[in-house]
Amino acid sequence: MKELHHFINGKKVQGQSGHFGNVYNPATGEIQAKVPYASIDEMNMAVVGAVKAQKSWSSINPQKRGRVMMEFVRLLHQNMEPLAEALSREHGKTIPDARGDIQRGLEVVEFCIGAPHLLKGEYTDSAGGGIDMYSMRQPLGVVAGITPFNFPAMIPMWKFAPAIACGNAFILKPSERDPSVPLMLAELMIEAGLPEGVLQVVNGDKVAVDTILNHPEIKAVGFVGSTPIAEYIYTNASKFGKRVQCFGGAKNHMIVMPDADLDQAADALVGSGYGAAGERCMAISVAVPVGESTADKLIAKLIPKIETLKVGPYTAGEDMDFGPLVTKDAQQRVLGLVQSGIDQGADLVVDGRDFQLQGYEDGFFVGPHLFDRVTPDMDIYKEEIFGPVLSSVRAQTYEEALNLTKQNPYGNGTAIFTRDGDTARDFAHSVNIGMVGINVPIPVPLAYHTFGGWKKSGFGDLNQHGPDAFRFYTRTKTVTSRWPSGIKEGAILNFPTIN
Ligand code: NAD
C-alpha cells in the first residue's frame, strides 16, 4: 500500500503518529494510499520550521517573491497533466474539470506576481510642518490554511499563494481525502525557488486542525469547507486571538424568469448543477422558475439533457460529463436525501437511483436526479446535498423567487436568467448573497476580484483572493515622521536598481 507523507522544511517526511486515513480511488472504490495524520508534536515541528523560514523570507523584496510565483506558474503549466491525473484519481472528477481546478488556482498565483504593486503602502507628504506620514503592509508571520476535498488544487493555491507573496510562511492542512496534489504543489514551489520551510504541508485530521487553532505562533487561519466546521474554526481560532476567515457550505438558487432564453437556462442548469457531480460550493442546486408555464417548459427541456449525461470514471475519456462522488459515505448520504425527497412528496422526474456501470460496481457513482415541485420544508431543499441532484422550486412571481433566495440561510452564489435589464439590476442590488450571476450560472469571480459568500457561507472579515487576500495576510503599520533639515547627499549618476 502506498504511504503518503507530509512536506516539511522542503522535504518529504514520513508520518510518525501511527495514525493513517484511507485515500480511495472513487471510481473503483479501492483504497489506493494511506495518508498520515499528524500528531501534535509533528504539527509543532512544522511550525518551528516555518517560524525560522519566515524571518528571512519576509526580508526578501516583494519583486523577488513575485518571481518565485512567476516560475511556479511556468511549472504548473509544465506539470498540468500529471497534476490533473493525480487530482482525478483521488477526487474522481473528469480530467478537463481537474485542469480547470488547477487553472483557477494558477490564475490567483498569476495575480500574486503583482505583489510589489499590491503591497505598496500609502504616503502623505507634509501631513504637518515637516511631518510626513506613511502606512506599510507587513506580513503576519506564520499563517495556516485548512482546505476541503472538492478543489484540492485551486483552494490551497488561493490560500498559500497570496499569503506567501505577502512574506508569510504557510502551514497547509489539506483535505485527508485527496492530499496528493497539495503535496505535489509544495514540491513545485521549492523547484520554483521558494526557500525550505516557507510552505509546509501537514496532513491530518481534527488533531492537526486543533493544534493549528491553539498554536500561539500561528497568527491567521483561513478555512474552506462545510458550514459546521467553518463555524467551529471561526469561533475557536478567534478565541485564541487569530485573524480568521472561514468559508462554508451553500445552497445556490437560479431564478429563471418567463422572458429568459430557456434553452440557455437549461444548459446552464445542467452544467452548473451536475458538473463535478454537484460537488462544487458554487453548484446551482435549486432552480426557481417563475410561473407555471416557465416551469413546465424548463422541466421539459431539462429532462432529456439530464437523462443523456455521461457518467463514468475519468479514465473513460474527456467526453465524460461527471464522475463518482468522493467517498462511499457521500454516496450513501446523497441517496438517503433522494429517498427523503420521494418520501416528503417531491416529484422525482429524473431518477438516477438505478445507475450502474459495468466493471465499476464498487465505485461511488450516483446517477443524475431531478426533482420538481420541491417545497422549502423538505430536507432536499434545506440540506446542502453536494451531489448530482437538482431541485426545482416553482415560484409564481419574481418577488416570491427573490424572497425564497433571500430567506435561505446560505449566501454563497446565485443567478438570474432574464432578458430584462431592470429585473436583473433589481436582483443584483437587493439579493443578500455574496456572488451574483446575470445569465451566468456559476459566478466565480476571477483572480483579481474577490471570492466570498454571505450568511452561513462565510464567517470573518475579507474575502479570498484579489486585493482582499493581500489585506487579510498583512497588517498595516502607520509611521509619522519628522526629520530635521540635514546634510544633502551628492548627486548619484548611476541608474538606480533594487538588489
Ligand atoms: P469538511 O468541512 O468536511 O472538511 C474541510 C476541512 O476541515 C478538511 O481539511 C477536514 O480535514 C477538516 N475537518 C473536517 N472535520 C473536522 C473537525 N471535526 N474538526 C476540525 N477539522 C475538521 O468539508 P469537505 O467535505 O472537505 O468539503 C465540502 C464542503 O466545503 C461543502 O460544504 C462545500 O460547500 C464547502 N466548500 C465551500 C467553499 C466556499 O468557498 N464557500 C468552497 C469549496 C467547498
Coordinates of C-alpha atoms and ligand atoms in Angstrom, one line a residue:
M1 CA 0.0 0.0 0.0
K2 CA 1.3 3.4 -1.0
E3 CA 2.1 5.6 2.1
L4 CA 1.8 9.3 1.6
H5 CA 3.9 11.8 3.6
H6 CA 4.0 15.4 5.0
F7 CA 6.1 18.0 3.3
I8 CA 8.1 19.8 5.9
N9 CA 11.2 22.0 5.6
G10 CA 11.5 21.3 1.9
K11 CA 11.4 17.5 2.2
K12 CA 9.0 14.6 2.2
V13 CA 8.6 13.5 5.8
Q14 CA 7.0 10.1 6.8
G15 CA 4.2 10.2 9.4
Q16 CA 5.3 9.2 12.9
S17 CA 2.0 9.2 14.7
G18 CA 1.0 5.7 13.7
H19 CA -2.4 7.1 12.6
F20 CA -3.5 7.0 9.0
G21 CA -6.5 7.6 6.8
N22 CA -7.5 5.8 3.6
V23 CA -7.3 7.6 0.3
Y24 CA -9.8 5.9 -2.2
N25 CA -10.0 5.7 -5.9
P26 CA -13.7 6.8 -6.0
A27 CA -14.2 5.2 -9.4
T28 CA -13.3 1.7 -8.3
G29 CA -13.9 2.0 -4.5
E30 CA -10.4 0.7 -3.9
I31 CA -8.0 2.1 -1.2
Q32 CA -5.1 3.5 -3.2
A33 CA -3.0 5.1 -0.5
K34 CA -2.7 5.8 3.2
V35 CA -2.3 9.4 4.4
P36 CA -0.6 10.1 7.7
Y37 CA -2.4 12.0 10.4
A38 CA 0.0 14.4 12.2
S39 CA 0.4 14.3 15.9
I40 CA 0.6 17.5 18.0
D41 CA 4.4 17.1 18.0
E42 CA 4.6 16.8 14.2
M43 CA 2.5 19.9 13.7
N44 CA 4.6 21.8 16.2
M45 CA 7.8 20.7 14.4
A46 CA 6.4 22.1 11.2
V47 CA 5.5 25.4 12.9
V48 CA 9.1 25.7 14.3
G49 CA 10.5 25.3 10.8
A50 CA 8.0 27.9 9.4
V51 CA 8.8 30.5 12.1
K52 CA 12.5 30.2 11.2
A53 CA 12.0 30.3 7.4
Q54 CA 9.5 33.3 7.6
K55 CA 12.1 35.7 9.1
S56 CA 14.4 35.6 6.1
W57 CA 11.5 35.2 3.5
S58 CA 9.8 38.4 4.7
S59 CA 13.1 40.3 4.3
I60 CA 13.3 39.3 0.6
N61 CA 11.9 42.1 -1.5
P62 CA 8.4 41.5 -2.9
Q63 CA 9.6 41.6 -6.5
K64 CA 11.8 38.6 -5.9
R65 CA 8.9 36.8 -4.1
G66 CA 6.8 37.6 -7.1
R67 CA 9.4 36.0 -9.3
V68 CA 9.1 32.7 -7.4
M69 CA 5.3 32.9 -8.2
M70 CA 6.2 33.5 -11.9
E71 CA 8.4 30.4 -12.0
F72 CA 5.7 28.4 -10.2
V73 CA 3.1 29.4 -12.9
R74 CA 5.5 28.1 -15.5
L75 CA 5.9 24.8 -13.6
L76 CA 2.2 24.5 -13.2
H77 CA 1.7 24.7 -16.9
Q78 CA 4.6 22.2 -17.5
N79 CA 3.1 19.7 -15.0
M80 CA -0.6 20.3 -15.8
E81 CA -1.2 16.7 -17.0
P82 CA 0.4 14.8 -14.1
L83 CA -1.3 17.1 -11.6
A84 CA -4.7 16.7 -13.3
E85 CA -4.3 12.9 -13.4
A86 CA -3.4 12.7 -9.7
L87 CA -6.3 15.0 -8.9
S88 CA -8.9 13.0 -10.8
R89 CA -7.5 9.7 -9.4
E90 CA -8.2 10.8 -5.8
H91 CA -11.2 13.1 -6.3
G92 CA -13.0 11.4 -9.2
K93 CA -13.7 14.5 -11.4
T94 CA -13.0 14.4 -15.1
I95 CA -9.6 15.4 -16.5
P96 CA -10.9 18.6 -18.2
D97 CA -12.6 19.5 -14.8
A98 CA -9.3 18.7 -13.0
R99 CA -7.4 21.0 -15.4
G100 CA -10.0 23.7 -14.6
D101 CA -9.4 23.2 -10.8
I102 CA -5.6 23.8 -11.4
Q103 CA -6.1 26.7 -13.8
R104 CA -8.3 28.7 -11.4
G105 CA -5.6 28.3 -8.7
L106 CA -2.9 29.2 -11.2
E107 CA -4.7 32.4 -12.0
V108 CA -4.5 33.5 -8.4
V109 CA -0.8 32.7 -8.5
E110 CA -0.5 35.0 -11.6
F111 CA -2.3 37.8 -9.6
C112 CA 0.3 37.3 -6.8
I113 CA 3.1 38.1 -9.2
G114 CA 1.9 41.7 -8.8
A115 CA 2.9 41.6 -5.1
P116 CA 5.2 44.6 -5.3
H117 CA 2.2 46.7 -6.6
L118 CA -0.3 45.2 -4.2
L119 CA 1.9 45.7 -1.1
K120 CA 2.7 49.3 -1.8
G121 CA 1.7 51.5 1.1
E122 CA 0.2 55.0 1.4
Y123 CA 2.1 58.2 1.8
T124 CA 1.1 61.7 2.9
D125 CA 3.7 64.3 2.2
S126 CA 3.7 67.2 4.7
A127 CA 1.0 66.0 6.9
G128 CA 2.1 68.8 9.2
G129 CA 5.0 71.2 9.3
G130 CA 8.0 69.0 8.3
I131 CA 6.0 65.9 9.0
D132 CA 5.3 63.0 6.6
M133 CA 3.0 60.1 7.3
Y134 CA 3.1 56.7 5.7
S135 CA 1.5 53.3 6.1
M136 CA 3.1 50.0 5.2
R137 CA 1.7 46.5 4.9
Q138 CA 3.7 43.9 6.9
P139 CA 3.3 40.1 6.9
L140 CA 1.6 38.5 9.9
G141 CA 4.3 35.7 10.4
V142 CA 3.2 32.1 10.2
V143 CA -0.4 31.6 8.9
A144 CA -2.4 28.4 8.2
G145 CA -5.0 27.1 5.7
I146 CA -7.4 24.2 6.2
T147 CA -8.9 23.2 2.9
P148 CA -11.7 20.9 1.5
F149 CA -11.6 17.9 -0.8
N150 CA -13.6 19.4 -3.7
F151 CA -10.9 21.7 -5.1
P152 CA -7.6 20.1 -4.0
A153 CA -5.5 22.3 -6.3
M154 CA -7.4 25.6 -6.5
I155 CA -8.3 26.3 -2.9
P156 CA -4.8 25.5 -1.5
M157 CA -3.4 27.9 -4.1
W158 CA -6.0 30.6 -3.3
K159 CA -4.7 30.5 0.2
F160 CA -0.9 29.9 0.1
A161 CA 0.0 32.0 -2.9
P162 CA -1.2 35.4 -1.6
A163 CA 0.0 34.5 2.0
I164 CA 3.5 33.7 0.8
A165 CA 3.7 36.6 -1.7
C166 CA 3.0 38.9 1.3
G167 CA 6.0 37.4 3.1
N168 CA 4.3 35.0 5.4
A169 CA 5.2 31.3 5.9
F170 CA 2.2 29.0 5.4
I171 CA 1.1 25.7 7.0
L172 CA -1.4 23.9 4.7
K173 CA -3.6 21.2 6.2
P174 CA -5.3 19.8 3.1
S175 CA -8.3 17.5 2.9
E176 CA -7.3 14.0 4.0
R177 CA -9.4 12.6 1.1
D178 CA -7.2 13.8 -1.8
P179 CA -3.9 15.0 -0.4
S180 CA -1.5 14.1 -3.3
V181 CA -2.0 17.3 -5.3
P182 CA -1.2 19.7 -2.4
L183 CA 2.0 17.7 -1.8
M184 CA 2.9 18.0 -5.4
L185 CA 2.3 21.7 -5.4
A186 CA 4.6 22.2 -2.4
E187 CA 7.4 20.3 -4.3
L188 CA 6.9 22.6 -7.3
M189 CA 7.1 25.7 -5.1
I190 CA 10.5 24.5 -3.9
E191 CA 11.5 23.9 -7.5
A192 CA 10.3 27.4 -8.3
G193 CA 12.8 28.8 -5.8
L194 CA 10.8 29.0 -2.6
P195 CA 13.1 28.6 0.5
E196 CA 12.6 25.5 2.6
G197 CA 10.1 25.8 5.4
V198 CA 8.0 28.7 3.9
L199 CA 5.3 26.2 2.7
Q200 CA 4.7 23.3 5.0
V201 CA 2.1 20.7 4.1
V202 CA 0.9 18.8 7.2
N203 CA -1.7 16.1 6.7
G204 CA -4.1 15.2 9.4
D205 CA -7.5 15.2 11.0
K206 CA -9.0 17.1 13.9
V207 CA -5.8 16.7 16.0
A208 CA -3.8 18.6 13.4
V209 CA -6.6 21.3 13.0
D210 CA -6.9 21.8 16.7
T211 CA -3.2 22.2 17.1
I212 CA -3.3 24.9 14.4
L213 CA -6.1 26.7 16.3
N214 CA -4.3 26.6 19.6
H215 CA -0.8 27.4 18.4
P216 CA 0.4 30.9 19.6
E217 CA 2.8 31.3 16.6
I218 CA 0.1 30.9 14.0
K219 CA -1.4 34.3 13.5
A220 CA -4.1 33.7 11.0
V221 CA -6.3 30.9 9.8
G222 CA -8.1 30.6 6.5
F223 CA -10.6 27.8 6.2
V224 CA -12.8 26.4 3.4
G225 CA -15.3 23.5 4.0
S226 CA -18.7 22.7 5.4
T227 CA -20.6 25.2 7.5
P228 CA -20.5 23.4 10.9
I229 CA -16.7 23.1 10.7
A230 CA -16.4 26.7 9.4
E231 CA -18.3 27.9 12.5
Y232 CA -16.2 25.7 14.8
I233 CA -12.9 27.0 13.3
Y234 CA -14.1 30.6 13.3
T235 CA -15.2 30.5 17.0
N236 CA -12.1 28.7 18.2
A237 CA -9.4 30.5 16.2
S238 CA -10.9 33.9 17.1
K239 CA -10.9 32.8 20.8
F240 CA -7.1 32.4 20.5
G241 CA -6.8 35.9 19.0
K242 CA -6.1 34.9 15.5
R243 CA -7.3 36.6 12.3
V244 CA -9.8 34.2 10.7
Q245 CA -11.8 33.8 7.5
C246 CA -13.9 30.7 7.1
F247 CA -15.9 29.9 4.0
G248 CA -18.7 27.3 4.4
G249 CA -21.4 25.4 2.5
A250 CA -24.0 26.6 0.1
K251 CA -27.4 26.2 -1.5
N252 CA -27.3 28.3 -4.6
H253 CA -30.6 29.3 -6.3
M254 CA -31.0 30.2 -10.0
I255 CA -34.1 32.2 -10.8
V256 CA -35.5 31.6 -14.3
M257 CA -37.8 34.5 -15.5
P258 CA -40.6 33.9 -18.1
D259 CA -38.6 36.0 -20.6
A260 CA -35.4 34.0 -20.3
D261 CA -33.9 32.1 -23.1
L262 CA -35.0 28.7 -21.8
D263 CA -32.5 26.7 -23.8
Q264 CA -29.7 28.7 -22.5
A265 CA -31.1 28.5 -18.9
A266 CA -31.5 24.7 -19.2
D267 CA -27.9 24.3 -20.4
A268 CA -26.7 26.5 -17.6
L269 CA -28.6 24.4 -15.0
V270 CA -27.2 21.2 -16.3
G271 CA -23.6 22.4 -16.4
S272 CA -23.7 24.1 -13.0
G273 CA -25.9 21.5 -11.3
Y274 CA -24.2 18.3 -12.4
G275 CA -20.6 19.3 -13.3
A276 CA -18.2 17.7 -10.8
A277 CA -21.1 15.5 -9.7
G278 CA -22.5 18.6 -7.9
E279 CA -19.6 18.7 -5.6
R280 CA -18.9 22.4 -6.0
C281 CA -19.7 25.1 -3.5
M282 CA -20.9 27.3 -6.4
A283 CA -23.1 24.5 -8.0
I284 CA -26.6 25.6 -8.6
S285 CA -28.7 23.1 -6.6
V286 CA -32.1 24.9 -6.7
A287 CA -33.8 26.1 -9.9
V288 CA -36.6 28.7 -9.3
P289 CA -38.7 29.0 -12.5
V290 CA -41.2 31.9 -12.3
G291 CA -44.7 31.0 -13.4
E292 CA -46.2 27.5 -14.1
S293 CA -45.7 27.8 -17.8
T294 CA -42.0 28.7 -17.4
A295 CA -41.6 25.8 -15.0
D296 CA -43.3 23.2 -17.3
K297 CA -41.2 24.3 -20.3
L298 CA -38.0 24.4 -18.3
I299 CA -38.6 20.9 -16.9
A300 CA -39.4 19.5 -20.3
K301 CA -36.1 20.9 -21.7
L302 CA -34.1 19.7 -18.7
I303 CA -35.2 16.0 -18.7
P304 CA -33.6 14.9 -22.0
K305 CA -30.4 16.8 -21.3
I306 CA -30.1 15.2 -17.8
E307 CA -31.1 11.7 -18.9
T308 CA -28.3 11.7 -21.5
L309 CA -25.5 12.9 -19.3
K310 CA -22.4 10.6 -19.5
V311 CA -21.3 9.4 -16.1
G312 CA -18.1 7.5 -15.7
P313 CA -14.5 7.2 -14.5
Y314 CA -12.0 9.9 -15.6
T315 CA -10.2 7.2 -17.5
A316 CA -13.1 6.7 -19.8
G317 CA -12.3 9.8 -21.9
E318 CA -12.6 13.5 -21.9
D319 CA -16.2 13.5 -23.0
M320 CA -17.5 12.1 -19.7
D321 CA -19.8 14.7 -18.0
F322 CA -19.1 13.8 -14.4
G323 CA -17.5 11.1 -12.3
P324 CA -18.2 9.4 -8.9
L325 CA -18.7 11.1 -5.5
V326 CA -15.6 11.3 -3.3
T327 CA -16.5 8.5 -0.8
K328 CA -18.9 5.8 -0.1
D329 CA -20.3 7.9 2.8
A330 CA -21.0 10.8 0.4
Q331 CA -22.8 8.4 -2.0
Q332 CA -24.9 6.9 0.8
R333 CA -25.8 10.3 2.1
V334 CA -26.9 11.6 -1.3
L335 CA -29.0 8.5 -2.0
G336 CA -30.6 8.9 1.5
L337 CA -31.5 12.5 0.7
V338 CA -33.0 11.4 -2.6
Q339 CA -35.2 8.9 -0.7
S340 CA -36.2 11.7 1.7
G341 CA -37.3 13.8 -1.3
I342 CA -39.5 11.0 -2.5
D343 CA -40.9 10.3 1.0
Q344 CA -41.7 14.0 1.6
G345 CA -43.6 14.3 -1.7
A346 CA -41.4 15.9 -4.3
D347 CA -41.7 14.8 -7.9
L348 CA -38.7 12.8 -9.0
V349 CA -38.7 13.4 -12.7
V350 CA -35.3 12.1 -13.5
D351 CA -34.4 9.1 -11.3
G352 CA -30.7 8.1 -11.2
R353 CA -31.0 5.6 -8.4
D354 CA -30.5 2.5 -10.6
F355 CA -27.3 3.8 -12.1
Q356 CA -24.8 1.0 -12.7
L357 CA -21.6 0.9 -14.6
Q358 CA -20.2 -2.4 -15.6
G359 CA -16.8 -3.0 -14.1
Y360 CA -17.2 -0.2 -11.6
E361 CA -19.9 -1.6 -9.3
D362 CA -17.9 -0.7 -6.2
G363 CA -17.3 2.9 -7.3
F364 CA -19.0 5.7 -5.6
F365 CA -21.2 6.7 -8.6
V366 CA -24.6 8.4 -8.3
G367 CA -26.7 8.9 -11.4
P368 CA -28.2 12.3 -12.1
H369 CA -31.5 13.2 -10.4
L370 CA -34.0 16.0 -11.0
F371 CA -36.8 16.9 -8.5
D372 CA -39.8 19.1 -9.5
R373 CA -42.3 20.7 -7.1
V374 CA -39.9 20.8 -4.2
T375 CA -41.0 23.0 -1.2
P376 CA -38.9 24.8 1.3
D377 CA -39.9 22.5 4.2
M378 CA -38.3 19.4 2.5
D379 CA -34.9 18.1 3.5
I380 CA -33.7 18.1 -0.1
Y381 CA -34.3 21.9 0.0
K382 CA -32.9 22.5 3.5
E383 CA -29.7 20.4 3.2
E384 CA -26.7 21.0 1.1
I385 CA -26.8 17.8 -0.9
F386 CA -23.4 18.1 -2.6
G387 CA -24.3 15.5 -5.3
P388 CA -25.9 15.3 -8.8
V389 CA -29.3 16.3 -7.6
L390 CA -31.1 19.4 -8.8
S391 CA -34.3 20.6 -7.2
S392 CA -36.9 22.9 -8.8
V393 CA -39.0 25.1 -6.6
R394 CA -41.8 26.7 -8.5
A395 CA -42.5 30.4 -7.7
Q396 CA -45.4 32.4 -9.0
T397 CA -43.8 35.8 -9.1
Y398 CA -40.3 37.4 -9.2
E399 CA -40.9 38.7 -5.6
E400 CA -41.6 35.2 -4.4
A401 CA -38.4 33.9 -6.1
L402 CA -36.3 36.7 -4.7
N403 CA -37.7 36.2 -1.2
L404 CA -37.0 32.5 -1.3
T405 CA -33.4 33.2 -2.2
K406 CA -33.1 35.8 0.5
Q407 CA -34.6 33.7 3.2
N408 CA -32.2 30.8 2.6
P409 CA -29.6 30.6 5.4
Y410 CA -26.8 30.2 2.9
G411 CA -25.4 33.1 0.8
N412 CA -22.6 31.9 -1.4
G413 CA -23.8 32.3 -5.0
T414 CA -27.0 32.9 -7.0
A415 CA -28.0 33.6 -10.6
I416 CA -30.9 35.1 -12.5
F417 CA -31.7 34.3 -16.2
T418 CA -33.8 37.0 -17.9
R419 CA -33.8 39.4 -20.9
D420 CA -35.0 42.2 -18.7
G421 CA -32.3 44.6 -17.5
D422 CA -34.5 46.2 -14.9
T423 CA -35.3 42.9 -13.2
A424 CA -31.6 41.8 -13.4
R425 CA -30.5 45.0 -11.9
D426 CA -33.0 44.9 -9.1
F427 CA -32.0 41.3 -8.3
A428 CA -28.2 42.1 -8.2
H429 CA -28.9 45.1 -6.0
S430 CA -31.3 43.5 -3.5
V431 CA -30.3 39.9 -3.0
N432 CA -28.3 39.1 0.1
I433 CA -25.8 36.7 -1.5
G434 CA -22.0 37.3 -2.0
M435 CA -21.7 36.4 -5.7
V436 CA -24.4 37.0 -8.3
G437 CA -24.6 35.9 -11.9
I438 CA -26.8 37.5 -14.5
N439 CA -27.3 35.0 -17.3
V440 CA -24.2 33.3 -15.8
P441 CA -24.8 30.2 -13.8
I442 CA -21.6 29.8 -11.7
P443 CA -20.5 33.4 -11.0
V444 CA -17.0 32.5 -9.6
P445 CA -15.1 35.8 -9.7
L446 CA -11.8 36.0 -11.5
A447 CA -8.5 36.2 -9.6
Y448 CA -8.3 40.0 -9.5
H449 CA -11.8 40.3 -7.9
T450 CA -12.6 38.6 -4.6
F451 CA -14.5 35.4 -3.7
G452 CA -16.7 35.1 -0.7
G453 CA -20.2 34.2 0.5
W454 CA -22.6 35.8 2.9
K455 CA -24.7 34.5 5.8
K456 CA -23.8 30.8 6.7
S457 CA -21.5 30.6 3.7
G458 CA -18.8 33.0 5.1
F459 CA -17.5 33.9 8.6
G460 CA -15.0 36.5 9.3
D461 CA -13.7 39.5 7.5
L462 CA -12.4 40.0 4.0
N463 CA -12.8 37.6 1.0
Q464 CA -10.5 35.2 -0.7
H465 CA -8.0 36.2 -3.4
G466 CA -8.0 39.6 -5.2
P467 CA -7.0 42.6 -3.2
D468 CA -8.7 41.3 -0.1
A469 CA -6.2 38.5 0.2
F470 CA -3.4 41.0 0.4
R471 CA -5.2 42.8 3.2
F472 CA -6.0 39.6 5.1
Y473 CA -2.4 38.3 5.0
T474 CA -0.8 41.6 6.1
R475 CA -1.3 44.2 8.8
T476 CA -0.9 47.9 8.5
K477 CA 1.7 49.9 10.3
T478 CA 1.5 53.7 10.1
V479 CA 4.5 55.9 10.7
T480 CA 4.5 59.6 11.4
S481 CA 8.0 61.1 10.9
R482 CA 9.6 64.4 11.3
W483 CA 13.1 65.0 10.1
P484 CA 15.2 68.0 11.0
S485 CA 16.8 69.7 8.0
G486 CA 20.1 67.8 7.3
I487 CA 23.0 67.3 5.1
K488 CA 22.1 66.7 1.5
E489 CA 23.7 63.8 -0.4
G490 CA 25.7 64.5 -3.5
A491 CA 24.5 63.5 -7.0
I492 CA 24.1 59.8 -7.9
L493 CA 24.6 59.3 -11.6
N494 CA 24.0 55.5 -12.0
F495 CA 20.6 54.3 -12.9
P496 CA 19.2 53.0 -9.5
T497 CA 18.2 49.3 -9.2
I498 CA 16.9 47.3 -6.2
N499 CA 19.1 44.3 -5.3
Ligands
NAD1 P1 -15.3 19.5 5.6 O1 -15.8 20.6 6.4 O2 -15.6 18.1 5.9 O3 -13.6 19.5 5.6 C1 -12.9 20.7 5.4 C2 -11.6 20.6 6.2 O4 -11.9 20.6 7.6 C3 -10.8 19.4 5.9 O5 -9.4 19.7 5.8 C4 -11.0 18.5 7.1 O6 -9.9 17.6 7.4 C5 -11.3 19.5 8.2 N1 -12.2 18.9 9.2 C6 -13.3 18.1 9.0 N2 -13.9 17.8 10.1 C7 -13.3 18.5 11.1 C8 -13.5 18.6 12.5 N3 -14.4 18.0 13.1 N4 -12.6 19.4 13.2 C9 -11.6 20.0 12.6 N5 -11.4 20.0 11.2 C10 -12.2 19.2 10.5 O7 -15.6 19.8 4.1 P2 -15.4 18.9 2.8 O8 -16.4 17.8 2.8 O9 -14.0 18.6 2.6 O10 -15.8 20.0 1.6 C11 -17.1 20.2 1.2 C12 -17.7 21.4 1.8 O11 -16.9 22.6 1.6 C13 -19.1 21.7 1.2 O12 -19.9 22.1 2.3 C14 -18.8 22.9 0.3 O13 -19.9 23.7 0.1 C15 -17.8 23.6 1.1 N6 -17.0 24.5 0.2 C16 -17.1 25.8 0.3 C17 -16.4 26.7 -0.5 C18 -16.6 28.2 -0.3 O14 -15.8 28.9 -0.8 N7 -17.6 28.7 0.4 C19 -15.6 26.2 -1.4 C20 -15.4 24.8 -1.5 C21 -16.1 24.0 -0.7

